[in-house]
Amino acid sequence: MKGRLPHEVSASIVAFATVLLLLSPLHMPTWAIFITWAGTFLQGGPSIANAISMITATTTGAGFAVVAVLLNRETGTMFGTGEFARTLALGVVIFFVNGTLLATGRLKPFALIPGMFFGFASTFATYFGGFGYDAGNLGAAFVSAAGMCALGPLCAVLGLRLMFAPTAAPEQEQEREQQRESEEVTARPPTPSPS
């Protein structure tokens, strides 16, 4: 196809645009876009159904991360205040939250369990890494991570859409087709007559 832009170039253009979201005051966790962008292709490529399942899963996973942080705040010192005791308390929280997340994945709308882990991990990284429009704010971390995860399927579509040159108007396309047909007829060698 003439005028086709290689996917490597078109995807890189979209990736370049996402970097602007890192700037202040947004300071967004753009890596979440790339995780779900890749996840969209692991699902088989961009489609409305895949986007819905990815966004549902990542948002659900981000919600589970919020629950884990809140539970850890309340139970983080249940075994003591030392490093080992706090780590053990976090392990107990993760055990129960992770088990609940996996059990939720048995329900059809939440069956994309890797997507839930994408959202979970992105929210943790956003919150504990100090990213998002209000660093250290758990609600802002949730919104920032879930929003960036939701952009991944859109970027997958944009990367593919930018590959193709704009199509000609239907009238122009018909004229070109007729011109090609007439060129083919005049370019053919004459067929010998049977004698």
PDB file of C-alpha atoms in Angstrom:
ATOM      1  CA  MET A   1       0.000   0.000   0.000  1.00  0.00           C
ATOM      2  CA  LYS A   2       1.428   3.380  -1.037  1.00  0.00           C
ATOM      3  CA  GLY A   3       1.847   6.000   1.671  1.00  0.00           C
ATOM      4  CA  ARG A   4       1.963   3.495   4.491  1.00  0.00           C
ATOM      5  CA  LEU A   5       3.894   4.564   7.574  1.00  0.00           C
ATOM      6  CA  PRO A   6       5.726   1.721   9.351  1.00  0.00           C
ATOM      7  CA  HIS A   7       4.142   0.722  12.648  1.00  0.00           C
ATOM      8  CA  GLU A   8       7.446   1.295  14.420  1.00  0.00           C
ATOM      9  CA  VAL A   9       7.289   4.958  13.391  1.00  0.00           C
ATOM     10  CA  SER A  10       3.592   5.507  14.050  1.00  0.00           C
ATOM     11  CA  ALA A  11       3.744   3.831  17.473  1.00  0.00           C
ATOM     12  CA  SER A  12       6.818   5.891  18.337  1.00  0.00           C
ATOM     13  CA  ILE A  13       4.957   9.092  17.459  1.00  0.00           C
ATOM     14  CA  VAL A  14       2.160   8.153  19.861  1.00  0.00           C
ATOM     15  CA  ALA A  15       4.702   7.114  22.517  1.00  0.00           C
ATOM     16  CA  PHE A  16       6.467  10.475  22.164  1.00  0.00           C
ATOM     17  CA  ALA A  17       3.165  12.287  22.767  1.00  0.00           C
ATOM     18  CA  THR A  18       2.540  10.359  25.994  1.00  0.00           C
ATOM     19  CA  VAL A  19       5.819  11.604  27.481  1.00  0.00           C
ATOM     20  CA  LEU A  20       4.321  15.079  27.693  1.00  0.00           C
ATOM     21  CA  LEU A  21       2.013  13.757  30.425  1.00  0.00           C
ATOM     22  CA  LEU A  22       5.078  13.378  32.688  1.00  0.00           C
ATOM     23  CA  LEU A  23       5.461  17.154  32.890  1.00  0.00           C
ATOM     24  CA  SER A  24       4.286  19.156  35.898  1.00  0.00           C
ATOM     25  CA  PRO A  25       1.664  19.650  37.150  1.00  0.00           C
ATOM     26  CA  LEU A  26       0.314  16.284  35.921  1.00  0.00           C
ATOM     27  CA  HIS A  27       3.393  14.113  36.539  1.00  0.00           C
ATOM     28  CA  MET A  28       1.420  11.108  35.275  1.00  0.00           C
ATOM     29  CA  PRO A  29       2.649   7.493  35.396  1.00  0.00           C
ATOM     30  CA  THR A  30       2.968   7.071  31.641  1.00  0.00           C
ATOM     31  CA  TRP A  31       4.461   3.579  31.968  1.00  0.00           C
ATOM     32  CA  ALA A  32       0.912   2.389  32.708  1.00  0.00           C
ATOM     33  CA  ILE A  33      -0.054   3.384  29.158  1.00  0.00           C
ATOM     34  CA  PHE A  34       2.673   1.163  27.706  1.00  0.00           C
ATOM     35  CA  ILE A  35       1.741  -1.784  29.912  1.00  0.00           C
ATOM     36  CA  THR A  36      -1.889  -1.787  28.770  1.00  0.00           C
ATOM     37  CA  TRP A  37      -0.919  -0.872  25.200  1.00  0.00           C
ATOM     38  CA  ALA A  38       1.139  -4.065  25.051  1.00  0.00           C
ATOM     39  CA  GLY A  39      -1.613  -5.921  26.919  1.00  0.00           C
ATOM     40  CA  THR A  40      -4.079  -4.889  24.221  1.00  0.00           C
ATOM     41  CA  PHE A  41      -1.967  -6.656  21.602  1.00  0.00           C
ATOM     42  CA  LEU A  42      -1.630  -9.689  23.880  1.00  0.00           C
ATOM     43  CA  GLN A  43      -5.441  -9.803  23.838  1.00  0.00           C
ATOM     44  CA  GLY A  44      -5.344 -10.030  20.047  1.00  0.00           C
ATOM     45  CA  GLY A  45      -5.227  -6.355  19.089  1.00  0.00           C
ATOM     46  CA  PRO A  46      -7.346  -3.259  19.440  1.00  0.00           C
ATOM     47  CA  SER A  47     -11.119  -3.724  19.503  1.00  0.00           C
ATOM     48  CA  ILE A  48     -13.966  -2.284  21.516  1.00  0.00           C
ATOM     49  CA  ALA A  49     -14.429  -5.555  23.409  1.00  0.00           C
ATOM     50  CA  ASN A  50     -10.718  -5.763  24.259  1.00  0.00           C
ATOM     51  CA  ALA A  51     -10.639  -2.116  25.355  1.00  0.00           C
ATOM     52  CA  ILE A  52     -13.654  -2.607  27.618  1.00  0.00           C
ATOM     53  CA  SER A  53     -12.200  -5.727  29.229  1.00  0.00           C
ATOM     54  CA  MET A  54      -8.773  -4.069  29.685  1.00  0.00           C
ATOM     55  CA  ILE A  55     -10.191  -0.879  31.197  1.00  0.00           C
ATOM     56  CA  THR A  56     -12.567  -2.838  33.449  1.00  0.00           C
ATOM     57  CA  ALA A  57      -9.750  -5.083  34.651  1.00  0.00           C
ATOM     58  CA  THR A  58      -7.171  -2.342  35.231  1.00  0.00           C
ATOM     59  CA  THR A  59      -9.628  -0.100  37.056  1.00  0.00           C
ATOM     60  CA  THR A  60     -10.681  -3.031  39.240  1.00  0.00           C
ATOM     61  CA  GLY A  61      -7.036  -3.859  39.949  1.00  0.00           C
ATOM     62  CA  ALA A  62      -6.368  -0.226  40.855  1.00  0.00           C
ATOM     63  CA  GLY A  63      -9.291  -0.427  43.282  1.00  0.00           C
ATOM     64  CA  PHE A  64      -7.790  -3.507  44.908  1.00  0.00           C
ATOM     65  CA  ALA A  65      -4.495  -1.619  45.297  1.00  0.00           C
ATOM     66  CA  VAL A  66      -6.317   1.175  47.134  1.00  0.00           C
ATOM     67  CA  VAL A  67      -7.902  -1.400  49.454  1.00  0.00           C
ATOM     68  CA  ALA A  68      -4.481  -2.964  50.095  1.00  0.00           C
ATOM     69  CA  VAL A  69      -2.933   0.393  51.010  1.00  0.00           C
ATOM     70  CA  LEU A  70      -5.851   1.285  53.290  1.00  0.00           C
ATOM     71  CA  LEU A  71      -5.741  -2.119  55.007  1.00  0.00           C
ATOM     72  CA  ASN A  72      -1.985  -1.847  55.448  1.00  0.00           C
ATOM     73  CA  ARG A  73      -2.394   1.583  57.042  1.00  0.00           C
ATOM     74  CA  GLU A  74      -4.738   0.079  59.610  1.00  0.00           C
ATOM     75  CA  THR A  75      -2.952  -3.223  60.227  1.00  0.00           C
ATOM     76  CA  GLY A  76       0.667  -2.385  59.387  1.00  0.00           C
ATOM     77  CA  THR A  77       1.803  -2.557  62.980  1.00  0.00           C
ATOM     78  CA  MET A  78      -0.322  -5.499  64.150  1.00  0.00           C
ATOM     79  CA  PHE A  79       2.837  -7.584  64.682  1.00  0.00           C
ATOM     80  CA  GLY A  80       4.967  -4.700  65.957  1.00  0.00           C
ATOM     81  CA  THR A  81       6.784  -1.656  64.643  1.00  0.00           C
ATOM     82  CA  GLY A  82      10.016  -3.283  63.474  1.00  0.00           C
ATOM     83  CA  GLU A  83      10.833  -3.772  59.805  1.00  0.00           C
ATOM     84  CA  PHE A  84      10.207  -7.525  59.870  1.00  0.00           C
ATOM     85  CA  ALA A  85       6.902  -7.116  61.749  1.00  0.00           C
ATOM     86  CA  ARG A  86       5.633  -4.448  59.320  1.00  0.00           C
ATOM     87  CA  THR A  87       6.718  -6.562  56.323  1.00  0.00           C
ATOM     88  CA  LEU A  88       4.899  -9.585  57.743  1.00  0.00           C
ATOM     89  CA  ALA A  89       1.756  -7.468  58.250  1.00  0.00           C
ATOM     90  CA  LEU A  90       1.971  -6.280  54.644  1.00  0.00           C
ATOM     91  CA  GLY A  91       2.340  -9.908  53.542  1.00  0.00           C
ATOM     92  CA  VAL A  92      -0.889 -10.820  55.331  1.00  0.00           C
ATOM     93  CA  VAL A  93      -2.716  -7.915  53.647  1.00  0.00           C
ATOM     94  CA  ILE A  94      -1.366  -8.855  50.216  1.00  0.00           C
ATOM     95  CA  PHE A  95      -2.345 -12.501  50.795  1.00  0.00           C
ATOM     96  CA  PHE A  96      -5.988 -11.611  51.434  1.00  0.00           C
ATOM     97  CA  VAL A  97      -6.277  -8.840  48.844  1.00  0.00           C
ATOM     98  CA  ASN A  98      -4.544 -10.951  46.187  1.00  0.00           C
ATOM     99  CA  GLY A  99      -6.790 -13.941  46.959  1.00  0.00           C
ATOM    100  CA  THR A 100      -9.873 -11.748  46.667  1.00  0.00           C
ATOM    101  CA  LEU A 101      -8.594 -10.258  43.393  1.00  0.00           C
ATOM    102  CA  LEU A 102      -8.040 -13.725  41.935  1.00  0.00           C
ATOM    103  CA  ALA A 103     -11.463 -14.908  43.100  1.00  0.00           C
ATOM    104  CA  THR A 104     -13.025 -11.820  41.492  1.00  0.00           C
ATOM    105  CA  GLY A 105     -11.377 -12.901  38.246  1.00  0.00           C
ATOM    106  CA  ARG A 106     -13.758 -15.886  38.179  1.00  0.00           C
ATOM    107  CA  LEU A 107     -16.566 -13.455  37.367  1.00  0.00           C
ATOM    108  CA  LYS A 108     -16.858 -12.916  33.609  1.00  0.00           C
ATOM    109  CA  PRO A 109     -16.590  -9.087  33.578  1.00  0.00           C
ATOM    110  CA  PHE A 110     -13.319  -9.327  35.532  1.00  0.00           C
ATOM    111  CA  ALA A 111     -11.839 -12.395  33.822  1.00  0.00           C
ATOM    112  CA  LEU A 112      -8.812 -10.514  32.464  1.00  0.00           C
ATOM    113  CA  ILE A 113      -6.752 -11.192  35.597  1.00  0.00           C
ATOM    114  CA  PRO A 114      -3.435  -9.948  34.126  1.00  0.00           C
ATOM    115  CA  GLY A 115      -5.183  -6.635  33.502  1.00  0.00           C
ATOM    116  CA  MET A 116      -6.158  -6.454  37.167  1.00  0.00           C
ATOM    117  CA  PHE A 117      -2.502  -6.944  38.088  1.00  0.00           C
ATOM    118  CA  PHE A 118      -1.531  -4.190  35.596  1.00  0.00           C
ATOM    119  CA  GLY A 119      -3.868  -1.795  37.413  1.00  0.00           C
ATOM    120  CA  PHE A 120      -2.809  -3.004  40.864  1.00  0.00           C
ATOM    121  CA  ALA A 121       0.926  -2.637  40.167  1.00  0.00           C
ATOM    122  CA  SER A 122       0.502   0.700  38.382  1.00  0.00           C
ATOM    123  CA  THR A 123      -1.411   2.146  41.322  1.00  0.00           C
ATOM    124  CA  PHE A 124       1.195   0.915  43.804  1.00  0.00           C
ATOM    125  CA  ALA A 125       4.008   2.385  41.696  1.00  0.00           C
ATOM    126  CA  THR A 126       2.157   5.669  41.287  1.00  0.00           C
ATOM    127  CA  TYR A 127       1.383   6.007  44.994  1.00  0.00           C
ATOM    128  CA  PHE A 128       4.674   4.825  46.453  1.00  0.00           C
ATOM    129  CA  GLY A 129       6.735   6.408  43.660  1.00  0.00           C
ATOM    130  CA  GLY A 130       5.256   9.852  44.186  1.00  0.00           C
ATOM    131  CA  PHE A 131       3.659  10.164  40.768  1.00  0.00           C
ATOM    132  CA  GLY A 132       0.277  11.595  39.811  1.00  0.00           C
ATOM    133  CA  TYR A 133      -1.165  15.078  39.972  1.00  0.00           C
ATOM    134  CA  ASP A 134      -1.033  15.021  43.801  1.00  0.00           C
ATOM    135  CA  ALA A 135       1.931  12.897  44.895  1.00  0.00           C
ATOM    136  CA  GLY A 136       1.297  10.850  48.029  1.00  0.00           C
ATOM    137  CA  ASN A 137      -2.489  11.177  47.756  1.00  0.00           C
ATOM    138  CA  LEU A 138      -4.027   7.710  47.423  1.00  0.00           C
ATOM    139  CA  GLY A 139      -7.122   8.963  45.583  1.00  0.00           C
ATOM    140  CA  ALA A 140      -4.985  10.890  43.103  1.00  0.00           C
ATOM    141  CA  ALA A 141      -2.788   7.810  42.609  1.00  0.00           C
ATOM    142  CA  PHE A 142      -5.899   5.739  41.820  1.00  0.00           C
ATOM    143  CA  VAL A 143      -7.248   8.284  39.313  1.00  0.00           C
ATOM    144  CA  SER A 144      -3.825   8.816  37.712  1.00  0.00           C
ATOM    145  CA  ALA A 145      -2.997   5.105  37.348  1.00  0.00           C
ATOM    146  CA  ALA A 146      -6.486   4.072  36.209  1.00  0.00           C
ATOM    147  CA  GLY A 147      -6.550   6.935  33.706  1.00  0.00           C
ATOM    148  CA  MET A 148      -3.168   6.054  32.243  1.00  0.00           C
ATOM    149  CA  CYS A 149      -4.109   2.367  32.064  1.00  0.00           C
ATOM    150  CA  ALA A 150      -7.255   3.354  30.165  1.00  0.00           C
ATOM    151  CA  LEU A 151      -5.176   5.248  27.594  1.00  0.00           C
ATOM    152  CA  GLY A 152      -3.238   2.102  26.601  1.00  0.00           C
ATOM    153  CA  PRO A 153      -5.959   0.605  24.372  1.00  0.00           C
ATOM    154  CA  LEU A 154      -6.518   4.032  22.784  1.00  0.00           C
ATOM    155  CA  CYS A 155      -2.803   4.370  22.012  1.00  0.00           C
ATOM    156  CA  ALA A 156      -2.857   0.902  20.444  1.00  0.00           C
ATOM    157  CA  VAL A 157      -5.591   2.100  18.081  1.00  0.00           C
ATOM    158  CA  LEU A 158      -3.820   5.388  17.334  1.00  0.00           C
ATOM    159  CA  GLY A 159      -0.552   3.612  16.582  1.00  0.00           C
ATOM    160  CA  LEU A 160      -2.319   1.528  13.938  1.00  0.00           C
ATOM    161  CA  ARG A 161      -4.417   4.396  12.544  1.00  0.00           C
ATOM    162  CA  LEU A 162      -1.366   6.558  11.930  1.00  0.00           C
ATOM    163  CA  MET A 163       0.122   3.807   9.751  1.00  0.00           C
ATOM    164  CA  PHE A 164      -2.174   4.446   6.817  1.00  0.00           C
ATOM    165  CA  ALA A 165      -2.343   7.448   4.522  1.00  0.00           C
ATOM    166  CA  PRO A 166      -5.740   9.154   4.345  1.00  0.00           C
ATOM    167  CA  THR A 167      -8.033   7.497   1.858  1.00  0.00           C
ATOM    168  CA  ALA A 168      -9.102   9.336  -1.269  1.00  0.00           C
ATOM    169  CA  ALA A 169     -12.646  10.522  -1.761  1.00  0.00           C
ATOM    170  CA  PRO A 170     -14.911   7.859  -3.357  1.00  0.00           C
ATOM    171  CA  GLU A 171     -15.114   9.789  -6.689  1.00  0.00           C
ATOM    172  CA  GLN A 172     -11.330  10.038  -6.931  1.00  0.00           C
ATOM    173  CA  GLU A 173     -10.976   6.354  -6.095  1.00  0.00           C
ATOM    174  CA  GLN A 174     -13.433   5.413  -8.879  1.00  0.00           C
ATOM    175  CA  GLU A 175     -11.551   7.568 -11.399  1.00  0.00           C
ATOM    176  CA  ARG A 176      -8.242   5.945 -10.446  1.00  0.00           C
ATOM    177  CA  GLU A 177      -9.755   2.458 -10.768  1.00  0.00           C
ATOM    178  CA  GLN A 178     -11.158   3.249 -14.235  1.00  0.00           C
ATOM    179  CA  GLN A 179      -7.805   4.684 -15.312  1.00  0.00           C
ATOM    180  CA  ARG A 180      -6.009   1.525 -14.120  1.00  0.00           C
ATOM    181  CA  GLU A 181      -8.462  -0.686 -16.018  1.00  0.00           C
ATOM    182  CA  SER A 182      -8.013   1.288 -19.240  1.00  0.00           C
ATOM    183  CA  GLU A 183      -4.223   1.168 -18.868  1.00  0.00           C
ATOM    184  CA  GLU A 184      -4.380  -2.601 -18.406  1.00  0.00           C
ATOM    185  CA  VAL A 185      -6.489  -3.051 -21.552  1.00  0.00           C
ATOM    186  CA  THR A 186      -4.179  -0.918 -23.708  1.00  0.00           C
ATOM    187  CA  ALA A 187      -1.045  -2.519 -22.243  1.00  0.00           C
ATOM    188  CA  ARG A 188      -2.090  -6.083 -23.082  1.00  0.00           C
ATOM    189  CA  PRO A 189      -0.492  -7.652 -26.147  1.00  0.00           C
ATOM    190  CA  PRO A 190      -2.984  -8.534 -28.860  1.00  0.00           C
ATOM    191  CA  THR A 191      -4.222 -12.085 -28.658  1.00  0.00           C
ATOM    192  CA  PRO A 192      -3.516 -14.161 -31.741  1.00  0.00           C
ATOM    193  CA  SER A 193      -6.575 -15.223 -33.671  1.00  0.00           C
ATOM    194  CA  PRO A 194      -7.127 -18.929 -34.027  1.00  0.00           C
ATOM    195  CA  SER A 195      -6.495 -20.062 -37.598  1.00  0.00           C
TER     196      SER A 195
END
